[in-house]
Amino acid sequence: MNMRRRKIFLFFFFFIAFILALVLRFYKLESIPLGLDVDEAAIGYNAYSILLTGKDEYGQDYPLLFRSFGDYKMPVYIYFSSPFVAFFGLNIFSVRFLSAFAGTAMFIPFVLFLRELFKERKWLPIIGAFLYAISPWSVFFSRGAFESSLAIFLLMLGMYFFLLGLGKNTSALILSSSALAISSYTYHPQRIIAPMLFTMMILVYRDQLKSKWRDSQKLVIFSFLLFFILWVPQLFFSFSDAGSTRFQQLNIFSRIGSPGKIFYEFLAQLSAYLSPRNLFFEGDPEPQNSVPELSVFFSWMVVPYFLGLWVLLKNLKNKGIKVIAFSILIFSFPASLTSDPFSSLRAQSLSIPLLIIIVLGADQLCLMIREKRVLILGAIFLFLSSLFSLYRSYFVLFPRERYEAWSYGYQKITENIREYRGKVLVSSVVQPSYIQLLFFLKYDPIQFQKTYSGEVLPNYYDADRWREDFSIGNIGIRALNWEEDIYREQLIIANSIAISDGQAKEHRFEKVFTIYSPEGKVLFNGFKTNPDQKRGVPSRAGEL
Amino acid sequence: MLEKAKTDGFVLLCFPFVLFASSWMWQLYLSGQYFELIVSVAFSIFLYFALGKTKAIAIFLYISTFIIFFSNFQISKSVFYLEELDIYNLNIRRSYYSGDLVGRFAENKPLKFLTNYKQNFFQGIDPNFYFFANHPRERGGISEFEKLSPIFIPLFLIGVIDYLRRRIYQPFYYSLFTLSLISTGGMIDNFSYLLFPFFALSIYHGIYLLCMKFPGIR
């Protein structure tokens, strides 16, 4: 095959893989995942609030950390989402757009990074392109408004630009340090990952940097300084109540006493993040962060995974391989310090080196299979069966079996109460569902800020207790108070656990509407109270 | 180096240490599973000798494993047995698809068998299952125990990597054969003792290599 034909051939494959990545990340984005998670709603509403008022939901001017439910969200995803909310309006699509865009765009630096790292292996970037396009880990987190998705895109950009900067384009080092520093403001674990990664890459490529030092000393110094200047400010809030809240909630140190036990826990967690059982079969135990019958990688990938690990061990002197090996340790480090078992969200950055290992293994497998026809047929079979598996798990089973984990139903609630002028009580015991109502009602941020700014703003960054009852105009959101609420004229919205049919009958509630799940299960009921009948007084006619 | 170890009696000291230091063996002993205990120890020794050129021992090992597994195999406890609830769930899932034919293609019994098989297989290659009592993902209703101390992890890795480096594949072939076989049974825990020889040998080899670095210790 001559060079020109070969280039066209390669470009065609990359183009197909890119289109596949795009389709898998944007197809039915507004309806799958089915529902809107509270964190997505918080990101969306805060982006909306910033857009309209320049303040967050509580009225804080351009915060460095968004207080939200007391978890203090990192700011970059929210600020970067504002233009999309402005363009598409406040809806599920606009909130998820940035994540889907980052997940799709990451295809480019990922493939280029592979090309830079393994220049001699012409087919390796193509294998990487296809495997990235269909990678369940990437597809899943690209389709929800997950900050981690944007964070690993920036991380990948940083890694690629660093390699590029070592070549002729030294100025790419500036882009690398900027991308890595910004990523540390995007998702909590990146606050640790970004500096560790940057330092590791400097150490691994110190020889090349030394030679750069002679030619473009100022540029190298400037890029290092830039990273430092951009990264350091987050250190100040890292040690504040607000900056450390998330770590305080999740770390293994506060739960386990002795250093020996902490080390044991850390090792067990680290091992779990590299375990084939978790990576290729069971996935994340959190129903919200996983799909039925599919883990973060396809089961068949276990073979290239082991082969890739062997390639990694054999070539540890290679600098590119060193970067991958150290990345595994760095990327799994923050997640291993937390107590949740195999959190695929927190360890999403780990998907980069692990996928590269799988790509290396697949490339090795291609070298081992000498019969081309077997290789092509095998690759087509695995590719099609993977696509089918993704379709089955993500597009068929996931919306029907995980809608509760994604808080499905609140959009329907707002459709039912939007025009209602009387008092409404949404019974909420577990979920901070006020934010979903704010989101779907597109409630005026100024009005909401007026209600809570006085209480929250004086100690915005102090991480004090998060309140569990809210009111949005005529709507109250709190746990049901049986002694008082049944004697108030109001519309109560609750699930069938909060108010059973028997209780509704006993307290003379009148069912006004029911919200069903896709498979016909009752999710919420809207009941109108009848205080007069409850007290034994003849009913006054009152229609919803 | 391996051949030398066989002759100089190092193995006579180190191999029993690996066996006695493993809580897996003690667990078998304390729970009265003497047959399993004897098989684990005996097969570890057989596998050790199968590393040499003695093909007969390797063949004996494979056949014995096969016979032991199938003499305890029960179809009603295997991955090929579906409970009524499994069938019910299968039918529910079929209804999710637009056409019955697609539903039957996507959700069927062989796929469920494969899922059950994969459940066992991946459990069998989970390092946490052996070294951390399945922590942090303990299974409900199962009494998990630490089969091997985490202290053995570096020794195990050293042993495994060295086997690969020297192209000594027998322990891998045997463990893959055994794992593929026992994954068809019910819970992998019931047959996991058949995988002990692989771990014992790799850890032993790791200890051996480490000791070679410090002749004084030897």
mmCIF file with all atom_site columns, N, CA, C and O in Angstrom, chain A residues 321-366:
data_model
loop_
_atom_site.group_PDB
_atom_site.id
_atom_site.type_symbol
_atom_site.label_atom_id
_atom_site.label_alt_id
_atom_site.label_comp_id
_atom_site.label_asym_id
_atom_site.label_entity_id
_atom_site.label_seq_id
_atom_site.pdbx_PDB_ins_code
_atom_site.Cartn_x
_atom_site.Cartn_y
_atom_site.Cartn_z
_atom_site.occupancy
_atom_site.B_iso_or_equiv
_atom_site.pdbx_formal_charge
_atom_site.auth_seq_id
_atom_site.auth_comp_id
_atom_site.auth_asym_id
_atom_site.auth_atom_id
_atom_site.pdbx_PDB_model_num
ATOM 1   N N  . ILE A 1 321 ? 6.149   3.935   28.713 1.00 0.00 ? 321 ILE A N  1
ATOM 2   C CA . ILE A 1 321 ? 5.621   2.875   29.579 1.00 0.00 ? 321 ILE A CA 1
ATOM 3   C C  . ILE A 1 321 ? 5.726   3.296   31.041 1.00 0.00 ? 321 ILE A C  1
ATOM 4   O O  . ILE A 1 321 ? 4.820   3.047   31.835 1.00 0.00 ? 321 ILE A O  1
ATOM 5   N N  . LYS A 1 322 ? 6.834   3.978   31.364 1.00 0.00 ? 322 LYS A N  1
ATOM 6   C CA . LYS A 1 322 ? 7.011   4.471   32.741 1.00 0.00 ? 322 LYS A CA 1
ATOM 7   C C  . LYS A 1 322 ? 5.875   5.427   33.113 1.00 0.00 ? 322 LYS A C  1
ATOM 8   O O  . LYS A 1 322 ? 5.324   5.365   34.203 1.00 0.00 ? 322 LYS A O  1
ATOM 9   N N  . VAL A 1 323 ? 5.545   6.316   32.159 1.00 0.00 ? 323 VAL A N  1
ATOM 10  C CA . VAL A 1 323 ? 4.470   7.285   32.412 1.00 0.00 ? 323 VAL A CA 1
ATOM 11  C C  . VAL A 1 323 ? 3.162   6.545   32.712 1.00 0.00 ? 323 VAL A C  1
ATOM 12  O O  . VAL A 1 323 ? 2.438   6.883   33.650 1.00 0.00 ? 323 VAL A O  1
ATOM 13  N N  . ILE A 1 324 ? 2.888   5.502   31.923 1.00 0.00 ? 324 ILE A N  1
ATOM 14  C CA . ILE A 1 324 ? 1.641   4.751   32.132 1.00 0.00 ? 324 ILE A CA 1
ATOM 15  C C  . ILE A 1 324 ? 1.667   4.055   33.486 1.00 0.00 ? 324 ILE A C  1
ATOM 16  O O  . ILE A 1 324 ? 0.685   4.100   34.238 1.00 0.00 ? 324 ILE A O  1
ATOM 17  N N  . ALA A 1 325 ? 2.796   3.400   33.790 1.00 0.00 ? 325 ALA A N  1
ATOM 18  C CA . ALA A 1 325 ? 2.892   2.664   35.058 1.00 0.00 ? 325 ALA A CA 1
ATOM 19  C C  . ALA A 1 325 ? 2.721   3.607   36.253 1.00 0.00 ? 325 ALA A C  1
ATOM 20  O O  . ALA A 1 325 ? 1.950   3.321   37.171 1.00 0.00 ? 325 ALA A O  1
ATOM 21  N N  . PHE A 1 326 ? 3.392   4.751   36.218 1.00 0.00 ? 326 PHE A N  1
ATOM 22  C CA . PHE A 1 326 ? 3.263   5.694   37.338 1.00 0.00 ? 326 PHE A CA 1
ATOM 23  C C  . PHE A 1 326 ? 1.864   6.320   37.374 1.00 0.00 ? 326 PHE A C  1
ATOM 24  O O  . PHE A 1 326 ? 1.350   6.611   38.447 1.00 0.00 ? 326 PHE A O  1
ATOM 25  N N  . SER A 1 327 ? 1.279   6.519   36.186 1.00 0.00 ? 327 SER A N  1
ATOM 26  C CA . SER A 1 327 ? -0.081  7.091   36.149 1.00 0.00 ? 327 SER A CA 1
ATOM 27  C C  . SER A 1 327 ? -1.061  6.186   36.883 1.00 0.00 ? 327 SER A C  1
ATOM 28  O O  . SER A 1 327 ? -1.971  6.669   37.556 1.00 0.00 ? 327 SER A O  1
ATOM 29  N N  . ILE A 1 328 ? -0.881  4.876   36.729 1.00 0.00 ? 328 ILE A N  1
ATOM 30  C CA . ILE A 1 328 ? -1.797  3.947   37.412 1.00 0.00 ? 328 ILE A CA 1
ATOM 31  C C  . ILE A 1 328 ? -1.743  4.195   38.913 1.00 0.00 ? 328 ILE A C  1
ATOM 32  O O  . ILE A 1 328 ? -2.783  4.296   39.574 1.00 0.00 ? 328 ILE A O  1
ATOM 33  N N  . LEU A 1 329 ? -0.533  4.317   39.433 1.00 0.00 ? 329 LEU A N  1
ATOM 34  C CA . LEU A 1 329 ? -0.393  4.535   40.883 1.00 0.00 ? 329 LEU A CA 1
ATOM 35  C C  . LEU A 1 329 ? -0.963  5.893   41.286 1.00 0.00 ? 329 LEU A C  1
ATOM 36  O O  . LEU A 1 329 ? -1.679  6.004   42.268 1.00 0.00 ? 329 LEU A O  1
ATOM 37  N N  . ILE A 1 330 ? -0.644  6.914   40.495 1.00 0.00 ? 330 ILE A N  1
ATOM 38  C CA . ILE A 1 330 ? -1.098  8.271   40.845 1.00 0.00 ? 330 ILE A CA 1
ATOM 39  C C  . ILE A 1 330 ? -2.617  8.387   40.744 1.00 0.00 ? 330 ILE A C  1
ATOM 40  O O  . ILE A 1 330 ? -3.275  8.929   41.624 1.00 0.00 ? 330 ILE A O  1
ATOM 41  N N  . PHE A 1 331 ? -3.179  7.851   39.677 1.00 0.00 ? 331 PHE A N  1
ATOM 42  C CA . PHE A 1 331 ? -4.620  8.016   39.451 1.00 0.00 ? 331 PHE A CA 1
ATOM 43  C C  . PHE A 1 331 ? -5.464  7.179   40.416 1.00 0.00 ? 331 PHE A C  1
ATOM 44  O O  . PHE A 1 331 ? -6.616  7.518   40.685 1.00 0.00 ? 331 PHE A O  1
ATOM 45  N N  . SER A 1 332 ? -4.895  6.073   40.892 1.00 0.00 ? 332 SER A N  1
ATOM 46  C CA . SER A 1 332 ? -5.697  5.270   41.831 1.00 0.00 ? 332 SER A CA 1
ATOM 47  C C  . SER A 1 332 ? -5.458  5.711   43.278 1.00 0.00 ? 332 SER A C  1
ATOM 48  O O  . SER A 1 332 ? -6.185  5.296   44.173 1.00 0.00 ? 332 SER A O  1
ATOM 49  N N  . PHE A 1 333 ? -4.465  6.554   43.489 1.00 0.00 ? 333 PHE A N  1
ATOM 50  C CA . PHE A 1 333 ? -4.101  6.961   44.848 1.00 0.00 ? 333 PHE A CA 1
ATOM 51  C C  . PHE A 1 333 ? -5.243  7.677   45.600 1.00 0.00 ? 333 PHE A C  1
ATOM 52  O O  . PHE A 1 333 ? -5.639  7.217   46.675 1.00 0.00 ? 333 PHE A O  1
ATOM 53  N N  . PRO A 1 334 ? -5.826  8.765   45.045 1.00 0.00 ? 334 PRO A N  1
ATOM 54  C CA . PRO A 1 334 ? -6.877  9.449   45.821 1.00 0.00 ? 334 PRO A CA 1
ATOM 55  C C  . PRO A 1 334 ? -8.091  8.553   46.070 1.00 0.00 ? 334 PRO A C  1
ATOM 56  O O  . PRO A 1 334 ? -8.649  8.563   47.166 1.00 0.00 ? 334 PRO A O  1
ATOM 57  N N  . ALA A 1 335 ? -8.467  7.769   45.074 1.00 0.00 ? 335 ALA A N  1
ATOM 58  C CA . ALA A 1 335 ? -9.643  6.901   45.248 1.00 0.00 ? 335 ALA A CA 1
ATOM 59  C C  . ALA A 1 335 ? -9.374  5.836   46.300 1.00 0.00 ? 335 ALA A C  1
ATOM 60  O O  . ALA A 1 335 ? -10.285 5.448   47.048 1.00 0.00 ? 335 ALA A O  1
ATOM 61  N N  . SER A 1 336 ? -8.118  5.378   46.384 1.00 0.00 ? 336 SER A N  1
ATOM 62  C CA . SER A 1 336 ? -7.787  4.340   47.372 1.00 0.00 ? 336 SER A CA 1
ATOM 63  C C  . SER A 1 336 ? -7.758  4.881   48.795 1.00 0.00 ? 336 SER A C  1
ATOM 64  O O  . SER A 1 336 ? -7.745  4.113   49.747 1.00 0.00 ? 336 SER A O  1
ATOM 65  N N  . LEU A 1 337 ? -7.752  6.194   48.920 1.00 0.00 ? 337 LEU A N  1
ATOM 66  C CA . LEU A 1 337 ? -7.778  6.786   50.265 1.00 0.00 ? 337 LEU A CA 1
ATOM 67  C C  . LEU A 1 337 ? -9.209  6.964   50.771 1.00 0.00 ? 337 LEU A C  1
ATOM 68  O O  . LEU A 1 337 ? -9.427  7.451   51.873 1.00 0.00 ? 337 LEU A O  1
ATOM 69  N N  . THR A 1 338 ? -10.172 6.618   49.950 1.00 0.00 ? 338 THR A N  1
ATOM 70  C CA . THR A 1 338 ? -11.574 6.733   50.364 1.00 0.00 ? 338 THR A CA 1
ATOM 71  C C  . THR A 1 338 ? -12.152 5.346   50.617 1.00 0.00 ? 338 THR A C  1
ATOM 72  O O  . THR A 1 338 ? -11.643 4.349   50.116 1.00 0.00 ? 338 THR A O  1
ATOM 73  N N  . SER A 1 339 ? -13.225 5.320   51.398 1.00 0.00 ? 339 SER A N  1
ATOM 74  C CA . SER A 1 339 ? -13.704 4.021   51.881 1.00 0.00 ? 339 SER A CA 1
ATOM 75  C C  . SER A 1 339 ? -14.707 3.322   50.964 1.00 0.00 ? 339 SER A C  1
ATOM 76  O O  . SER A 1 339 ? -14.994 2.155   51.164 1.00 0.00 ? 339 SER A O  1
ATOM 77  N N  . ASP A 1 340 ? -15.249 4.028   49.966 1.00 0.00 ? 340 ASP A N  1
ATOM 78  C CA . ASP A 1 340 ? -16.211 3.365   49.079 1.00 0.00 ? 340 ASP A CA 1
ATOM 79  C C  . ASP A 1 340 ? -15.513 2.281   48.263 1.00 0.00 ? 340 ASP A C  1
ATOM 80  O O  . ASP A 1 340 ? -14.428 2.505   47.744 1.00 0.00 ? 340 ASP A O  1
ATOM 81  N N  . PRO A 1 341 ? -16.159 1.111   48.126 1.00 0.00 ? 341 PRO A N  1
ATOM 82  C CA . PRO A 1 341 ? -15.509 0.071   47.327 1.00 0.00 ? 341 PRO A CA 1
ATOM 83  C C  . PRO A 1 341 ? -15.633 0.351   45.835 1.00 0.00 ? 341 PRO A C  1
ATOM 84  O O  . PRO A 1 341 ? -16.729 0.580   45.336 1.00 0.00 ? 341 PRO A O  1
ATOM 85  N N  . PHE A 1 342 ? -14.548 0.367   45.137 1.00 0.00 ? 342 PHE A N  1
ATOM 86  C CA . PHE A 1 342 ? -14.481 0.561   43.697 1.00 0.00 ? 342 PHE A CA 1
ATOM 87  C C  . PHE A 1 342 ? -15.424 1.662   43.192 1.00 0.00 ? 342 PHE A C  1
ATOM 88  O O  . PHE A 1 342 ? -16.438 1.392   42.537 1.00 0.00 ? 342 PHE A O  1
ATOM 89  N N  . SER A 1 343 ? -15.056 2.893   43.511 1.00 0.00 ? 343 SER A N  1
ATOM 90  C CA . SER A 1 343 ? -15.836 4.017   42.999 1.00 0.00 ? 343 SER A CA 1
ATOM 91  C C  . SER A 1 343 ? -15.310 4.382   41.609 1.00 0.00 ? 343 SER A C  1
ATOM 92  O O  . SER A 1 343 ? -14.265 5.015   41.472 1.00 0.00 ? 343 SER A O  1
ATOM 93  N N  . SER A 1 344 ? -16.043 3.962   40.599 1.00 0.00 ? 344 SER A N  1
ATOM 94  C CA . SER A 1 344 ? -15.564 4.194   39.224 1.00 0.00 ? 344 SER A CA 1
ATOM 95  C C  . SER A 1 344 ? -15.587 5.677   38.869 1.00 0.00 ? 344 SER A C  1
ATOM 96  O O  . SER A 1 344 ? -14.863 6.116   37.982 1.00 0.00 ? 344 SER A O  1
ATOM 97  N N  . LEU A 1 345 ? -16.409 6.441   39.584 1.00 0.00 ? 345 LEU A N  1
ATOM 98  C CA . LEU A 1 345 ? -16.459 7.888   39.344 1.00 0.00 ? 345 LEU A CA 1
ATOM 99  C C  . LEU A 1 345 ? -15.183 8.554   39.861 1.00 0.00 ? 345 LEU A C  1
ATOM 100 O O  . LEU A 1 345 ? -14.512 9.289   39.136 1.00 0.00 ? 345 LEU A O  1
ATOM 101 N N  . ARG A 1 346 ? -14.844 8.243   41.111 1.00 0.00 ? 346 ARG A N  1
ATOM 102 C CA . ARG A 1 346 ? -13.682 8.868   41.729 1.00 0.00 ? 346 ARG A CA 1
ATOM 103 C C  . ARG A 1 346 ? -12.386 8.442   41.031 1.00 0.00 ? 346 ARG A C  1
ATOM 104 O O  . ARG A 1 346 ? -11.419 9.166   41.004 1.00 0.00 ? 346 ARG A O  1
ATOM 105 N N  . ALA A 1 347 ? -12.409 7.237   40.474 1.00 0.00 ? 347 ALA A N  1
ATOM 106 C CA . ALA A 1 347 ? -11.185 6.715   39.843 1.00 0.00 ? 347 ALA A CA 1
ATOM 107 C C  . ALA A 1 347 ? -11.267 6.811   38.328 1.00 0.00 ? 347 ALA A C  1
ATOM 108 O O  . ALA A 1 347 ? -10.574 6.084   37.626 1.00 0.00 ? 347 ALA A O  1
ATOM 109 N N  . GLN A 1 348 ? -12.114 7.709   37.832 1.00 0.00 ? 348 GLN A N  1
ATOM 110 C CA . GLN A 1 348 ? -12.300 7.728   36.371 1.00 0.00 ? 348 GLN A CA 1
ATOM 111 C C  . GLN A 1 348 ? -11.013 8.014   35.609 1.00 0.00 ? 348 GLN A C  1
ATOM 112 O O  . GLN A 1 348 ? -10.810 7.499   34.510 1.00 0.00 ? 348 GLN A O  1
ATOM 113 N N  . SER A 1 349 ? -10.137 8.813   36.205 1.00 0.00 ? 349 SER A N  1
ATOM 114 C CA . SER A 1 349 ? -8.885  9.118   35.494 1.00 0.00 ? 349 SER A CA 1
ATOM 115 C C  . SER A 1 349 ? -8.048  7.856   35.283 1.00 0.00 ? 349 SER A C  1
ATOM 116 O O  . SER A 1 349 ? -7.245  7.781   34.352 1.00 0.00 ? 349 SER A O  1
ATOM 117 N N  . LEU A 1 350 ? -8.282  6.866   36.132 1.00 0.00 ? 350 LEU A N  1
ATOM 118 C CA . LEU A 1 350 ? -7.570  5.592   35.997 1.00 0.00 ? 350 LEU A CA 1
ATOM 119 C C  . LEU A 1 350 ? -7.929  4.903   34.674 1.00 0.00 ? 350 LEU A C  1
ATOM 120 O O  . LEU A 1 350 ? -7.179  4.060   34.182 1.00 0.00 ? 350 LEU A O  1
ATOM 121 N N  . SER A 1 351 ? -9.058  5.293   34.122 1.00 0.00 ? 351 SER A N  1
ATOM 122 C CA . SER A 1 351 ? -9.482  4.670   32.853 1.00 0.00 ? 351 SER A CA 1
ATOM 123 C C  . SER A 1 351 ? -8.466  4.960   31.740 1.00 0.00 ? 351 SER A C  1
ATOM 124 O O  . SER A 1 351 ? -8.338  4.173   30.805 1.00 0.00 ? 351 SER A O  1
ATOM 125 N N  . ILE A 1 352 ? -7.718  6.061   31.841 1.00 0.00 ? 352 ILE A N  1
ATOM 126 C CA . ILE A 1 352 ? -6.746  6.393   30.782 1.00 0.00 ? 352 ILE A CA 1
ATOM 127 C C  . ILE A 1 352 ? -5.611  5.363   30.745 1.00 0.00 ? 352 ILE A C  1
ATOM 128 O O  . ILE A 1 352 ? -5.462  4.666   29.732 1.00 0.00 ? 352 ILE A O  1
ATOM 129 N N  . PRO A 1 353 ? -4.836  5.207   31.826 1.00 0.00 ? 353 PRO A N  1
ATOM 130 C CA . PRO A 1 353 ? -3.739  4.223   31.728 1.00 0.00 ? 353 PRO A CA 1
ATOM 131 C C  . PRO A 1 353 ? -4.227  2.791   31.560 1.00 0.00 ? 353 PRO A C  1
ATOM 132 O O  . PRO A 1 353 ? -3.578  2.000   30.872 1.00 0.00 ? 353 PRO A O  1
ATOM 133 N N  . LEU A 1 354 ? -5.374  2.467   32.171 1.00 0.00 ? 354 LEU A N  1
ATOM 134 C CA . LEU A 1 354 ? -5.855  1.089   32.040 1.00 0.00 ? 354 LEU A CA 1
ATOM 135 C C  . LEU A 1 354 ? -6.272  0.798   30.597 1.00 0.00 ? 354 LEU A C  1
ATOM 136 O O  . LEU A 1 354 ? -6.021  -0.291  30.073 1.00 0.00 ? 354 LEU A O  1
ATOM 137 N N  . LEU A 1 355 ? -6.898  1.774   29.973 1.00 0.00 ? 355 LEU A N  1
ATOM 138 C CA . LEU A 1 355 ? -7.286  1.575   28.567 1.00 0.00 ? 355 LEU A CA 1
ATOM 139 C C  . LEU A 1 355 ? -6.037  1.468   27.689 1.00 0.00 ? 355 LEU A C  1
ATOM 140 O O  . LEU A 1 355 ? -6.002  0.665   26.742 1.00 0.00 ? 355 LEU A O  1
ATOM 141 N N  . ILE A 1 356 ? -5.022  2.240   28.024 1.00 0.00 ? 356 ILE A N  1
ATOM 142 C CA . ILE A 1 356 ? -3.770  2.152   27.250 1.00 0.00 ? 356 ILE A CA 1
ATOM 143 C C  . ILE A 1 356 ? -3.152  0.764   27.420 1.00 0.00 ? 356 ILE A C  1
ATOM 144 O O  . ILE A 1 356 ? -2.650  0.179   26.450 1.00 0.00 ? 356 ILE A O  1
ATOM 145 N N  . ILE A 1 357 ? -3.230  0.215   28.630 1.00 0.00 ? 357 ILE A N  1
ATOM 146 C CA . ILE A 1 357 ? -2.707  -1.146  28.851 1.00 0.00 ? 357 ILE A CA 1
ATOM 147 C C  . ILE A 1 357 ? -3.487  -2.146  27.994 1.00 0.00 ? 357 ILE A C  1
ATOM 148 O O  . ILE A 1 357 ? -2.905  -3.034  27.354 1.00 0.00 ? 357 ILE A O  1
ATOM 149 N N  . ILE A 1 358 ? -4.805  -1.981  27.958 1.00 0.00 ? 358 ILE A N  1
ATOM 150 C CA . ILE A 1 358 ? -5.633  -2.873  27.145 1.00 0.00 ? 358 ILE A CA 1
ATOM 151 C C  . ILE A 1 358 ? -5.267  -2.717  25.656 1.00 0.00 ? 358 ILE A C  1
ATOM 152 O O  . ILE A 1 358 ? -5.179  -3.700  24.922 1.00 0.00 ? 358 ILE A O  1
ATOM 153 N N  . VAL A 1 359 ? -5.041  -1.476  25.248 1.00 0.00 ? 359 VAL A N  1
ATOM 154 C CA . VAL A 1 359 ? -4.652  -1.217  23.852 1.00 0.00 ? 359 VAL A CA 1
ATOM 155 C C  . VAL A 1 359 ? -3.302  -1.887  23.552 1.00 0.00 ? 359 VAL A C  1
ATOM 156 O O  . VAL A 1 359 ? -3.140  -2.528  22.510 1.00 0.00 ? 359 VAL A O  1
ATOM 157 N N  . LEU A 1 360 ? -2.376  -1.760  24.490 1.00 0.00 ? 360 LEU A N  1
ATOM 158 C CA . LEU A 1 360 ? -1.060  -2.408  24.314 1.00 0.00 ? 360 LEU A CA 1
ATOM 159 C C  . LEU A 1 360 ? -1.230  -3.924  24.189 1.00 0.00 ? 360 LEU A C  1
ATOM 160 O O  . LEU A 1 360 ? -0.591  -4.563  23.348 1.00 0.00 ? 360 LEU A O  1
ATOM 161 N N  . GLY A 1 361 ? -2.089  -4.479  25.027 1.00 0.00 ? 361 GLY A N  1
ATOM 162 C CA . GLY A 1 361 ? -2.337  -5.921  24.996 1.00 0.00 ? 361 GLY A CA 1
ATOM 163 C C  . GLY A 1 361 ? -2.995  -6.341  23.691 1.00 0.00 ? 361 GLY A C  1
ATOM 164 O O  . GLY A 1 361 ? -2.634  -7.367  23.094 1.00 0.00 ? 361 GLY A O  1
ATOM 165 N N  . ALA A 1 362 ? -3.966  -5.534  23.237 1.00 0.00 ? 362 ALA A N  1
ATOM 166 C CA . ALA A 1 362 ? -4.657  -5.853  21.982 1.00 0.00 ? 362 ALA A CA 1
ATOM 167 C C  . ALA A 1 362 ? -3.674  -5.789  20.814 1.00 0.00 ? 362 ALA A C  1
ATOM 168 O O  . ALA A 1 362 ? -3.709  -6.627  19.899 1.00 0.00 ? 362 ALA A O  1
ATOM 169 N N  . ASP A 1 363 ? -2.779  -4.802  20.867 1.00 0.00 ? 363 ASP A N  1
ATOM 170 C CA . ASP A 1 363 ? -1.766  -4.669  19.826 1.00 0.00 ? 363 ASP A CA 1
ATOM 171 C C  . ASP A 1 363 ? -0.838  -5.893  19.837 1.00 0.00 ? 363 ASP A C  1
ATOM 172 O O  . ASP A 1 363 ? -0.502  -6.442  18.775 1.00 0.00 ? 363 ASP A O  1
ATOM 173 N N  . GLN A 1 364 ? -0.486  -6.332  21.028 1.00 0.00 ? 364 GLN A N  1
ATOM 174 C CA . GLN A 1 364 ? 0.372   -7.515  21.176 1.00 0.00 ? 364 GLN A CA 1
ATOM 175 C C  . GLN A 1 364 ? -0.340  -8.760  20.631 1.00 0.00 ? 364 GLN A C  1
ATOM 176 O O  . GLN A 1 364 ? 0.258   -9.588  19.960 1.00 0.00 ? 364 GLN A O  1
ATOM 177 N N  . LEU A 1 365 ? -1.646  -8.816  20.909 1.00 0.00 ? 365 LEU A N  1
ATOM 178 C CA . LEU A 1 365 ? -2.460  -9.947  20.435 1.00 0.00 ? 365 LEU A CA 1
ATOM 179 C C  . LEU A 1 365 ? -2.465  -9.975  18.907 1.00 0.00 ? 365 LEU A C  1
ATOM 180 O O  . LEU A 1 365 ? -2.380  -11.046 18.292 1.00 0.00 ? 365 LEU A O  1
ATOM 181 N N  . CYS A 1 366 ? -2.556  -8.789  18.303 1.00 0.00 ? 366 CYS A N  1
ATOM 182 C CA . CYS A 1 366 ? -2.534  -8.690  16.836 1.00 0.00 ? 366 CYS A CA 1
ATOM 183 C C  . CYS A 1 366 ? -1.198  -9.219  16.296 1.00 0.00 ? 366 CYS A C  1
ATOM 184 O O  . CYS A 1 366 ? -1.167  -9.845  15.240 1.00 0.00 ? 366 CYS A O  1
#
